Amino acid sequence: MVQDASFSIKASAKLAKKRLVSGYWNDIRQEREKFISHTSGKDIQKMNEAYARKIKRDLTELNAPDEDAVLYKKVCRLLNQDTFVLNPISRLIDHSVYDKLSDSEKQLYLLKLSTKYNELQNRYYNEREHRNNLKQSQY
């Protein structure tokens, strides 16, 4: 267990160094400043909070992708489709887990999955709105 912790720290340090060398933080800062200059001071607090959430998610996903990150990618693919998806929850079910559950556990699983879907769907639309605002501010 101690080796895993030291490896995790080393891996995180390497990723942090890579971000510094690649100019990741400079790009984030420039993008944020560009948006602020185009918004004339409107919603600066909201934009800063959105960037903080984005950076936190990006770093978390790079260091240790979790189930939410995988599920979010699936939700994004569903919502990006041109066709209407009648039952998105059924497409998000992890059958390797779901098929082994009892009936009551399946109901609980579906309830949690639908709650998570609503949360991730809201996140998707908020991020899409933010991206659209960025594109509009560039023109």
XYZ file of N, CA and C in Angstrom:
417
model
N 0.823 -1.188 0.000
C 0.000 0.000 0.000
C 0.868 1.253 0.000
N 1.974 1.229 0.727
C 2.856 2.388 0.789
C 3.467 2.643 -0.585
N 3.825 1.578 -1.317
C 4.380 1.756 -2.643
C 3.370 2.416 -3.567
N 2.102 2.031 -3.485
C 1.069 2.627 -4.317
C 0.946 4.113 -4.052
N 1.012 4.510 -2.786
C 0.907 5.925 -2.432
C 2.089 6.707 -2.986
N 3.297 6.162 -2.883
C 4.470 6.869 -3.401
C 4.429 6.936 -4.917
N 3.949 5.871 -5.554
C 3.813 5.899 -7.005
C 2.798 6.946 -7.411
N 1.721 7.033 -6.686
C 0.686 8.014 -6.988
C 1.232 9.426 -6.862
N 2.011 9.672 -5.838
C 2.603 10.995 -5.647
C 3.586 11.292 -6.775
N 4.404 10.315 -7.133
C 5.362 10.504 -8.221
C 4.638 10.745 -9.543
N 3.607 9.970 -9.792
C 2.853 10.128 -11.037
C 2.181 11.496 -11.082
N 1.624 11.915 -9.963
C 0.984 13.235 -9.905
C 1.999 14.345 -10.122
N 3.169 14.187 -9.543
C 4.227 15.192 -9.712
C 4.676 15.269 -11.173
N 4.805 14.116 -11.821
C 5.188 14.113 -13.228
C 4.137 14.791 -14.091
N 2.873 14.524 -13.793
C 1.799 15.168 -14.548
C 1.787 16.675 -14.321
N 2.040 17.102 -13.082
C 2.081 18.532 -12.770
C 3.223 19.203 -13.528
N 4.363 18.556 -13.556
C 5.513 19.105 -14.280
C 5.207 19.197 -15.779
N 4.558 18.174 -16.290
C 4.196 18.167 -17.707
C 3.260 19.330 -18.036
N 2.313 19.608 -17.134
C 1.395 20.731 -17.353
C 2.151 22.057 -17.352
N 3.102 22.203 -16.446
C 3.883 23.437 -16.382
C 4.712 23.630 -17.650
N 5.370 22.564 -18.077
C 6.240 22.642 -19.246
C 5.433 22.898 -20.515
N 4.266 22.272 -20.623
C 3.468 22.403 -21.847
C 2.737 23.734 -21.945
N 2.716 24.512 -20.875
C 2.038 25.802 -20.903
C 0.552 25.713 -20.633
N 0.117 24.635 -20.025
C -1.298 24.416 -19.719
C -1.884 25.589 -18.948
N -1.190 26.022 -17.908
C -1.716 27.089 -17.049
C -1.724 28.426 -17.775
N -0.739 28.673 -18.625
C -0.733 29.910 -19.414
C -1.918 29.933 -20.373
N -2.203 28.795 -20.994
C -3.350 28.715 -21.900
C -4.655 28.979 -21.157
N -4.799 28.395 -19.974
C -6.001 28.602 -19.169
C -6.134 30.078 -18.808
N -5.044 30.682 -18.357
C -5.065 32.085 -17.961
C -5.422 32.988 -19.149
N -4.823 32.730 -20.319
C -5.104 33.542 -21.498
C -6.554 33.395 -21.949
N -7.053 32.182 -21.937
C -8.442 31.939 -22.327
C -9.403 32.671 -21.393
N -9.120 32.597 -20.099
C -9.968 33.262 -19.110
C -9.912 34.786 -19.278
N -8.717 35.343 -19.457
C -8.580 36.787 -19.624
C -9.243 37.272 -20.912
N -9.153 36.478 -21.948
C -9.795 36.829 -23.217
C -11.309 36.894 -23.044
N -11.850 35.943 -22.352
C -13.291 35.932 -22.124
C -13.714 37.125 -21.281
N -12.957 37.420 -20.231
C -13.276 38.553 -19.355
C -13.255 39.851 -20.148
N -12.288 40.022 -21.016
C -12.195 41.267 -21.789
C -13.374 41.433 -22.743
N -13.941 40.333 -23.216
C -15.068 40.407 -24.147
C -16.422 40.506 -23.446
N -16.485 40.192 -22.160
C -17.774 40.218 -21.468
C -18.046 41.550 -20.797
N -17.106 42.438 -20.816
C -17.258 43.771 -20.215
C -17.648 43.699 -18.748
N -17.092 42.746 -18.037
C -17.341 42.642 -16.605
C -18.612 41.915 -16.225
N -19.340 41.379 -17.176
C -20.566 40.649 -16.878
C -20.225 39.214 -16.489
N -20.818 38.736 -15.448
C -20.705 37.333 -15.024
C -19.264 36.860 -14.832
N -18.394 37.725 -14.371
C -17.003 37.331 -14.157
C -16.912 36.272 -13.074
N -17.666 36.442 -12.006
C -17.649 35.466 -10.914
C -18.113 34.094 -11.406
N -19.162 34.084 -12.207
C -19.692 32.833 -12.748
C -18.651 32.145 -13.634
N -17.990 32.944 -14.460
C -16.986 32.408 -15.357
C -15.792 31.849 -14.585
N -15.352 32.550 -13.551
C -14.242 32.063 -12.739
C -14.596 30.747 -12.052
N -15.824 30.639 -11.573
C -16.267 29.390 -10.948
C -16.306 28.255 -11.966
N -16.757 28.549 -13.176
C -16.805 27.530 -14.229
C -15.392 27.049 -14.567
N -14.446 27.979 -14.648
C -13.068 27.588 -14.929
C -12.484 26.751 -13.790
N -12.780 27.120 -12.569
C -12.269 26.352 -11.426
C -12.801 24.924 -11.468
N -14.097 24.777 -11.770
C -14.674 23.432 -11.874
C -14.050 22.654 -13.020
N -13.841 23.311 -14.154
C -13.250 22.660 -15.322
C -11.843 22.163 -15.013
N -11.053 23.014 -14.412
C -9.676 22.640 -14.100
C -9.651 21.491 -13.106
N -10.497 21.558 -12.093
C -10.555 20.484 -11.102
C -10.924 19.159 -11.762
N -11.928 19.189 -12.635
C -12.338 17.962 -13.328
C -11.226 17.440 -14.225
N -10.597 18.347 -14.987
C -9.523 17.939 -15.886
C -8.391 17.271 -15.119
N -7.993 17.886 -14.018
C -6.884 17.331 -13.241
C -7.270 16.015 -12.588
N -8.471 15.922 -12.097
C -8.928 14.682 -11.479
C -8.977 13.567 -12.510
N -9.480 13.891 -13.690
C -9.580 12.884 -14.745
C -8.203 12.423 -15.210
N -7.262 13.346 -15.275
C -5.909 12.970 -15.679
C -5.243 12.076 -14.645
N -5.423 12.409 -13.373
C -4.750 11.664 -12.318
C -5.409 10.331 -12.019
N -6.719 10.296 -11.969
C -7.429 9.063 -11.645
C -8.846 9.138 -12.209
N -9.024 8.673 -13.439
C -10.368 8.721 -14.004
C -11.330 7.907 -13.154
N -12.463 8.476 -12.858
C -13.431 7.777 -12.025
C -14.646 7.369 -12.851
N -15.573 6.723 -12.198
C -16.765 6.253 -12.879
C -17.582 7.413 -13.435
N -17.621 8.524 -12.715
C -18.375 9.685 -13.176
C -17.798 10.231 -14.484
N -16.488 10.216 -14.611
C -15.865 10.723 -15.831
C -16.222 9.839 -17.016
N -16.210 8.539 -16.804
C -16.567 7.598 -17.868
C -18.039 7.765 -18.227
N -18.881 7.865 -17.213
C -20.306 8.032 -17.441
C -20.590 9.370 -18.133
N -19.865 10.411 -17.754
C -20.060 11.720 -18.374
C -19.744 11.673 -19.862
N -18.712 10.956 -20.237
C -18.376 10.826 -21.659
C -19.504 10.131 -22.410
N -20.111 9.121 -21.787
C -21.241 8.433 -22.414
C -22.426 9.379 -22.568
N -22.695 10.169 -21.530
C -23.799 11.127 -21.577
C -23.548 12.150 -22.681
N -22.328 12.622 -22.804
C -21.993 13.586 -23.856
C -22.240 12.988 -25.239
N -21.831 11.738 -25.426
C -22.067 11.086 -26.723
C -23.565 10.992 -27.011
N -24.352 10.645 -25.999
C -25.804 10.554 -26.185
C -26.408 11.908 -26.548
N -25.995 12.942 -25.835
C -26.582 14.263 -26.046
C -26.082 14.934 -27.327
N -24.938 14.500 -27.831
C -24.399 15.065 -29.068
C -25.025 14.447 -30.314
N -25.773 13.373 -30.135
C -26.393 12.715 -31.284
C -27.438 13.628 -31.910
N -27.590 13.493 -33.209
C -28.593 14.284 -33.917
C -29.999 13.732 -33.707
N -30.089 12.474 -33.366
C -31.394 11.847 -33.180
C -31.806 11.899 -31.720
N -33.101 11.838 -31.486
C -33.645 11.833 -30.132
C -33.454 10.450 -29.527
N -32.933 10.392 -28.321
C -32.727 9.125 -27.622
C -33.909 8.929 -26.685
N -34.687 7.892 -26.959
C -35.920 7.673 -26.216
C -35.662 7.288 -24.765
N -34.719 6.388 -24.520
C -34.446 5.936 -23.158
C -32.939 5.951 -22.895
N -32.395 7.109 -22.557
C -30.946 7.203 -22.370
C -30.442 6.382 -21.183
N -31.272 6.201 -20.166
C -30.834 5.450 -18.985
C -30.487 4.016 -19.368
N -31.281 3.415 -20.232
C -31.011 2.029 -20.634
C -29.682 1.909 -21.376
N -29.265 2.973 -22.040
C -27.979 2.949 -22.749
C -26.798 3.164 -21.813
N -27.069 3.660 -20.631
C -25.994 3.946 -19.679
C -25.771 2.810 -18.679
N -26.639 1.833 -18.683
C -26.533 0.730 -17.720
C -25.249 -0.053 -17.960
N -24.537 -0.321 -16.889
C -23.359 -1.187 -16.931
C -23.850 -2.609 -16.659
N -24.032 -3.376 -17.717
C -24.635 -4.699 -17.577
C -23.754 -5.689 -16.824
N -22.472 -5.442 -16.766
C -21.605 -6.329 -15.982
C -21.928 -6.225 -14.497
N -22.482 -5.104 -14.078
C -22.896 -4.904 -12.685
C -24.390 -5.188 -12.537
N -25.169 -4.586 -13.406
C -26.625 -4.629 -13.314
C -27.178 -6.050 -13.357
N -26.659 -6.878 -14.236
C -27.197 -8.234 -14.419
C -27.004 -9.126 -13.195
N -26.101 -8.767 -12.316
C -25.824 -9.578 -11.126
C -26.655 -9.150 -9.909
N -27.426 -8.071 -10.043
C -28.166 -7.525 -8.911
C -29.522 -8.205 -8.735
N -30.015 -8.148 -7.507
C -31.376 -8.623 -7.235
C -32.360 -7.574 -7.750
N -33.644 -7.882 -7.735
C -34.647 -6.947 -8.247
C -34.644 -5.627 -7.487
N -34.581 -5.697 -6.177
C -34.586 -4.455 -5.392
C -33.288 -3.670 -5.614
N -32.181 -4.363 -5.760
C -30.911 -3.688 -6.031
C -30.920 -3.056 -7.419
N -31.599 -3.705 -8.359
C -31.712 -3.137 -9.705
C -32.501 -1.832 -9.682
N -33.572 -1.805 -8.894
C -34.358 -0.579 -8.781
C -33.521 0.554 -8.188
N -32.773 0.238 -7.156
C -31.909 1.243 -6.539
C -30.835 1.709 -7.524
N -30.252 0.771 -8.259
C -29.236 1.091 -9.265
C -29.806 2.054 -10.307
N -31.006 1.764 -10.804
C -31.637 2.619 -11.812
C -31.973 3.999 -11.258
N -32.405 4.040 -10.013
C -32.700 5.324 -9.382
C -31.438 6.176 -9.276
N -30.353 5.572 -8.819
C -29.081 6.299 -8.704
C -28.568 6.719 -10.082
N -28.717 5.830 -11.057
C -28.253 6.133 -12.408
C -29.054 7.280 -13.021
N -30.356 7.296 -12.802
C -31.169 8.382 -13.351
C -30.844 9.711 -12.676
N -30.587 9.683 -11.380
C -30.179 10.901 -10.670
C -28.843 11.409 -11.208
N -27.911 10.482 -11.388
C -26.596 10.843 -11.915
C -26.718 11.362 -13.348
N -27.594 10.750 -14.144
C -27.805 11.204 -15.518
C -28.306 12.650 -15.538
N -29.279 12.960 -14.694
C -29.798 14.337 -14.636
C -28.705 15.321 -14.252
N -27.880 14.943 -13.295
C -26.768 15.796 -12.860
C -25.775 16.027 -13.998
N -25.406 14.950 -14.692
C -24.429 15.055 -15.772
C -25.017 15.758 -16.988
N -26.303 15.600 -17.217
C -26.969 16.294 -18.307
C -26.945 17.808 -18.051
N -27.217 18.219 -16.825
C -27.139 19.643 -16.471
C -25.725 20.169 -16.653
N -24.744 19.391 -16.232
C -23.339 19.780 -16.405
C -23.016 19.955 -17.885
N -23.481 19.031 -18.707
C -23.236 19.092 -20.149
C -23.794 20.388 -20.740
N -25.051 20.700 -20.414
C -25.669 21.903 -20.971
C -25.006 23.178 -20.438
N -24.585 23.175 -19.177
C -23.874 24.341 -18.624
C -22.543 24.549 -19.327
N -21.820 23.456 -19.561
C -20.530 23.574 -20.234
C -20.702 23.982 -21.685
N -21.746 23.474 -22.329
C -22.005 23.841 -23.716
C -22.337 25.330 -23.815
N -23.125 25.825 -22.875
C -23.453 27.252 -22.843
C -22.186 28.082 -22.638
N -21.319 27.611 -21.747
C -20.058 28.318 -21.487
C -19.194 28.349 -22.751
N -19.102 27.208 -23.451
C -18.320 27.155 -24.693
C -18.903 28.091 -25.741
N -20.231 28.128 -25.833
C -20.876 29.034 -26.806
C -20.585 30.486 -26.461
N -20.604 30.814 -25.175
C -20.273 32.184 -24.752
C -18.842 32.525 -25.117
N -17.941 31.573 -24.965
C -16.548 31.806 -25.337
C -16.411 32.053 -26.835
N -17.116 31.229 -27.631
C -17.045 31.397 -29.087
C -17.599 32.744 -29.501
N -18.719 33.149 -28.896
C -19.321 34.440 -29.244
C -18.417 35.597 -28.840
N -17.722 35.438 -27.737
C -16.852 36.528 -27.283
C -15.614 36.665 -28.165
N -15.273 35.628 -28.898
C -14.101 35.681 -29.774
C -14.394 36.441 -31.054
N -15.646 36.618 -31.399
C -15.999 37.312 -32.645
C -16.127 38.772 -32.449
